[in-house]
mmCIF file of C-alpha atoms in Angstrom:
data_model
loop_
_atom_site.group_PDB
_atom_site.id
_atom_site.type_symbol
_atom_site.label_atom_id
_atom_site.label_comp_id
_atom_site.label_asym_id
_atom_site.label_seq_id
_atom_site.Cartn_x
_atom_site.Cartn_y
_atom_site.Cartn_z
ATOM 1 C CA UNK A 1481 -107.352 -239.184 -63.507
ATOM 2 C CA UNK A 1482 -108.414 -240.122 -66.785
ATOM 3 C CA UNK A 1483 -109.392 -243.264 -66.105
ATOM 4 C CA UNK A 1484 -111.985 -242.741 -63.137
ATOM 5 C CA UNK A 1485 -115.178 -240.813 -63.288
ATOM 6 C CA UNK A 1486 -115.179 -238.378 -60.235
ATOM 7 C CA UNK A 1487 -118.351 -236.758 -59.192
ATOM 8 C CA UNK A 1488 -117.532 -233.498 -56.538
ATOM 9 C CA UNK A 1489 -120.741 -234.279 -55.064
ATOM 10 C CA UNK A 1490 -120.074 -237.764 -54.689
ATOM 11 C CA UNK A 1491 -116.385 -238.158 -54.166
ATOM 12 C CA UNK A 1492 -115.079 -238.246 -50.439
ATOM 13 C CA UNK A 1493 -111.992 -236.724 -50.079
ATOM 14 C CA UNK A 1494 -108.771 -236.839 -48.067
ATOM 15 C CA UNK A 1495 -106.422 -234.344 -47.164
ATOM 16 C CA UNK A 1496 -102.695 -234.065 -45.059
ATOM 17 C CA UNK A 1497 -102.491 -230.883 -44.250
ATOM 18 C CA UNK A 1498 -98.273 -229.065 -44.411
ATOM 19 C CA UNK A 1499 -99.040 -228.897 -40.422
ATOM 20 C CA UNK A 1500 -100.492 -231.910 -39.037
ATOM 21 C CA UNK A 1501 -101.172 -230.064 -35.778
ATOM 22 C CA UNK A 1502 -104.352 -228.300 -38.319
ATOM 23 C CA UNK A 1503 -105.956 -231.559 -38.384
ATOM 24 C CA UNK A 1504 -105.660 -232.625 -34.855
ATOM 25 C CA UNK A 1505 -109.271 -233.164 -33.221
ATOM 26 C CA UNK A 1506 -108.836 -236.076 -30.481
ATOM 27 C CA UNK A 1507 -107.186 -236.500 -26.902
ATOM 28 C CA UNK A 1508 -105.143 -239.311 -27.900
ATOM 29 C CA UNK A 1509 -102.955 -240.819 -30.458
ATOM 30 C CA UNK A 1510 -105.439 -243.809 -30.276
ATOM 31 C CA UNK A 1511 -108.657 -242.032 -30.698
ATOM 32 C CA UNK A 1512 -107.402 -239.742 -33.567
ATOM 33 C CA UNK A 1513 -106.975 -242.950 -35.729
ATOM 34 C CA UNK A 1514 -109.626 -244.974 -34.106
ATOM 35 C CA UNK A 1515 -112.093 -241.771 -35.215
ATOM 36 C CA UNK A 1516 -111.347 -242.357 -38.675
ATOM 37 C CA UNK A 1517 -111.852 -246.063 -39.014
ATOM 38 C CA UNK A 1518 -114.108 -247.110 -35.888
ATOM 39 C CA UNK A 1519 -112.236 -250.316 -36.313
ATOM 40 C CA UNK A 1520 -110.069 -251.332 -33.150
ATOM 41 C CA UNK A 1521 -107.622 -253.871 -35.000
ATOM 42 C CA UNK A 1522 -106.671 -251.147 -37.705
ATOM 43 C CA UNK A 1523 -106.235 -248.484 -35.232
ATOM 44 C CA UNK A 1524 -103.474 -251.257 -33.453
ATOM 45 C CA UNK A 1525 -101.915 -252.442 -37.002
ATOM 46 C CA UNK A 1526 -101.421 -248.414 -38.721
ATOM 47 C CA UNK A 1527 -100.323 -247.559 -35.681
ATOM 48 C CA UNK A 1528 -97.801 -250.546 -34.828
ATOM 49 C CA UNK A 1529 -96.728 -250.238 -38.942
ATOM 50 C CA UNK A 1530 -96.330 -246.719 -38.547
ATOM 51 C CA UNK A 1531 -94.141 -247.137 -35.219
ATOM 52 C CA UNK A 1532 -96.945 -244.914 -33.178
ATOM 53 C CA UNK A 1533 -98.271 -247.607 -30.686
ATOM 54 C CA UNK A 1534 -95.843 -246.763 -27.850
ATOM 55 C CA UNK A 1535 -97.123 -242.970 -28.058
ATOM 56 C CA UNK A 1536 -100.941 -243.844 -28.499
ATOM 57 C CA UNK A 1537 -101.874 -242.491 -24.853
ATOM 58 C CA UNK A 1538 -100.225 -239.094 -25.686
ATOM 59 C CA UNK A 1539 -101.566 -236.359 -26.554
ATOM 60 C CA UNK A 1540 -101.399 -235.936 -30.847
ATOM 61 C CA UNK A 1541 -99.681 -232.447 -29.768
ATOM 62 C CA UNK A 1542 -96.882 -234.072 -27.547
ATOM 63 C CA UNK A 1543 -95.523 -235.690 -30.927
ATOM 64 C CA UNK A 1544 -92.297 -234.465 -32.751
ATOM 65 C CA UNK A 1545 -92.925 -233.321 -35.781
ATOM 66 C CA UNK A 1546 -92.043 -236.667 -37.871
ATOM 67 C CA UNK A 1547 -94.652 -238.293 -35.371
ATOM 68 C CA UNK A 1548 -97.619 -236.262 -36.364
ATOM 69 C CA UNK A 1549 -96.887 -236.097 -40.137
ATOM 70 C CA UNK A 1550 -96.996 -240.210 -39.416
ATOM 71 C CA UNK A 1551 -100.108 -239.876 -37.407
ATOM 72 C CA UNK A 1552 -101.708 -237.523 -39.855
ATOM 73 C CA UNK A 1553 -101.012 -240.209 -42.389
ATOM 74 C CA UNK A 1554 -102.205 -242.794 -40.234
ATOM 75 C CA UNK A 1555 -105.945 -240.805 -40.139
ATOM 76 C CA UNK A 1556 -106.618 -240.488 -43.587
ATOM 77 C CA UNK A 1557 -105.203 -243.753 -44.813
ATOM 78 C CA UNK A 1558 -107.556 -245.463 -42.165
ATOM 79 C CA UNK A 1559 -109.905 -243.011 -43.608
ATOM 80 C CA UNK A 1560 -112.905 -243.994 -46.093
ATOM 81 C CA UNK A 1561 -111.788 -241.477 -49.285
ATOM 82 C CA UNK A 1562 -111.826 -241.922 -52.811
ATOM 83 C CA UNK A 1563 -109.112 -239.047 -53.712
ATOM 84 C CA UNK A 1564 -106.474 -238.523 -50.916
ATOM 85 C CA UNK A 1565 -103.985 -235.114 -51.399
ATOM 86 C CA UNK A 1566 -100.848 -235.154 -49.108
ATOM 87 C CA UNK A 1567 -98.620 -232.518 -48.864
ATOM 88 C CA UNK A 1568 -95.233 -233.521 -48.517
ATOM 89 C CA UNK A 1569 -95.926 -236.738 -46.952
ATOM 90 C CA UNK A 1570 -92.745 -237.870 -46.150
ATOM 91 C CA UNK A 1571 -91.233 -234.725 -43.972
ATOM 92 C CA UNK A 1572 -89.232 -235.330 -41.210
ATOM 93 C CA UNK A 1573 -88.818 -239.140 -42.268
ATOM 94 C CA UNK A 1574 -85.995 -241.208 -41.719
ATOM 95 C CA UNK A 1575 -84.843 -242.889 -44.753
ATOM 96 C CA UNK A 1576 -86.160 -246.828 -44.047
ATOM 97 C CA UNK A 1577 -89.591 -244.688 -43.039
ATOM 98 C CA UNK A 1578 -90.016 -242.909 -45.988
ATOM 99 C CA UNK A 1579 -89.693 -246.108 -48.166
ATOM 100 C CA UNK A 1580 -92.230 -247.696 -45.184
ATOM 101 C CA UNK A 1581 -94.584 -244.824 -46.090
ATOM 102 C CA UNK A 1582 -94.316 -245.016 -49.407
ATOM 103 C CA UNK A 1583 -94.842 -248.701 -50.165
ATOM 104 C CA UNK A 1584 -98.017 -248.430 -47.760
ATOM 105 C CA UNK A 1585 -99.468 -245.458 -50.116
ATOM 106 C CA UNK A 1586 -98.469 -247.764 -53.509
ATOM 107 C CA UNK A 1587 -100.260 -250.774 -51.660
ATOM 108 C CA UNK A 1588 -103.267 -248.939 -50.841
ATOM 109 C CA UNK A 1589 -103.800 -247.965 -54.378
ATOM 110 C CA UNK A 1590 -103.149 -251.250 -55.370
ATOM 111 C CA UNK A 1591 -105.915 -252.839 -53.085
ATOM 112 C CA UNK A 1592 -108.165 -249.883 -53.086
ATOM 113 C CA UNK A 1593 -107.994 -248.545 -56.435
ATOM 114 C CA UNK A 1594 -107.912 -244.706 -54.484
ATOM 115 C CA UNK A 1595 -106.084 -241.554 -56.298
ATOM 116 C CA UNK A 1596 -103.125 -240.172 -54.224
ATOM 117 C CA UNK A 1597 -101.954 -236.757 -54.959
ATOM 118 C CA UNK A 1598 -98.655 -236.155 -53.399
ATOM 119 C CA UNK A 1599 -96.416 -233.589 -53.651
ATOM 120 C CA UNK A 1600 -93.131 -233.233 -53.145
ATOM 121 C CA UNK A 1601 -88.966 -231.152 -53.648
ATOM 122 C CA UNK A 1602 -87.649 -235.338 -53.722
ATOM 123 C CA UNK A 1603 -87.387 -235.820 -57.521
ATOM 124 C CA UNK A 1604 -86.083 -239.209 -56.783
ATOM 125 C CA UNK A 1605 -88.674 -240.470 -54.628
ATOM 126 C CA UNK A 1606 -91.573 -239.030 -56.910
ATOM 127 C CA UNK A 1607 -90.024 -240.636 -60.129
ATOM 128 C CA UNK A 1608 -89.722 -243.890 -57.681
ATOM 129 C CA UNK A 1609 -93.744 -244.061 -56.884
ATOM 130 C CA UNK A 1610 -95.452 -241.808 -58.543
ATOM 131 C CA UNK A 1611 -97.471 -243.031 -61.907
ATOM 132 C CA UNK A 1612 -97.648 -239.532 -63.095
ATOM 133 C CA UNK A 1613 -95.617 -236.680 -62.519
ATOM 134 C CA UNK A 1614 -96.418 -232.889 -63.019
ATOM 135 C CA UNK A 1615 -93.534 -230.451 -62.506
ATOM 136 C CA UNK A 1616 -94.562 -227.062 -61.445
ATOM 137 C CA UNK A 1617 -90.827 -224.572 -62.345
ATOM 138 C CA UNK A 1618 -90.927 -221.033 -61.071
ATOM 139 C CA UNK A 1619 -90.272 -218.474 -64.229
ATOM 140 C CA UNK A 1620 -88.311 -215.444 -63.265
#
């Protein structure tokens, strides 16, 4: 982004992997978002804003998908990055969640002043939220 002066040595980067399940490291619901913060409040509010706190002594594996794409979002928002690429962010969303997820990523950039790269087939959602737009087309 034009307007920020990245260093790859210096920048810390964030990533939501297509399958959640690939990022997946602790026992618990809890401690997967409590590992990325260290902060016990957070952990409680991401996971009561992203409707996880009734699963947060299951296993991160005993989540439908729509669960774990919330609870990978969950980590790296709670995360410390600078430059935070999500792939598809919103799969398996409800409609009143995906608006929920998306006005959290707009009000983290607001406050933080962190790049999100999200991509995504929802036209209408990414000319909703996103400040720029690249359009990759397949050519036959």
């Amino acid at each position: 982004y034009q307007d920020k002066k990245y260093r790859p040595s210096k920048m810390k980067l964030g990533f939501v992997f297509q399958n959640p399940m690939d990022q997946f490291i602790a026992g618990t619901v809890y401690e997967e978002v409590y590992s990325s913060c260290l902060d016990h409040q957070k952990t409680r509010i991401i996971l009561d804003y992203l409707d996880l706190s009734a699963y947060q002594n299951l296993s991160p594996f005993k989540l439908s998908q729509g669960q774990q794409r919330r609870l990978a979002l969950g980590i790296i928002l709670m995360g410390d990055f600078d430059f935070i690429i999500m792939d598809e962010p919103t799969y398996g969303q409800d409609h009143a969640m995906v608006i929920k997820i998306m006005n959290q990523l707009r009000a983290v950039v607001a406050k933080t002043g962190k790049t999100i790269l999200f991509t995504s087939h929802d036209l209408e959602l990414v000319e909703h939220y996103a400040s720029h737009i690249i359009q990759v087309k397949k050519h036959v």
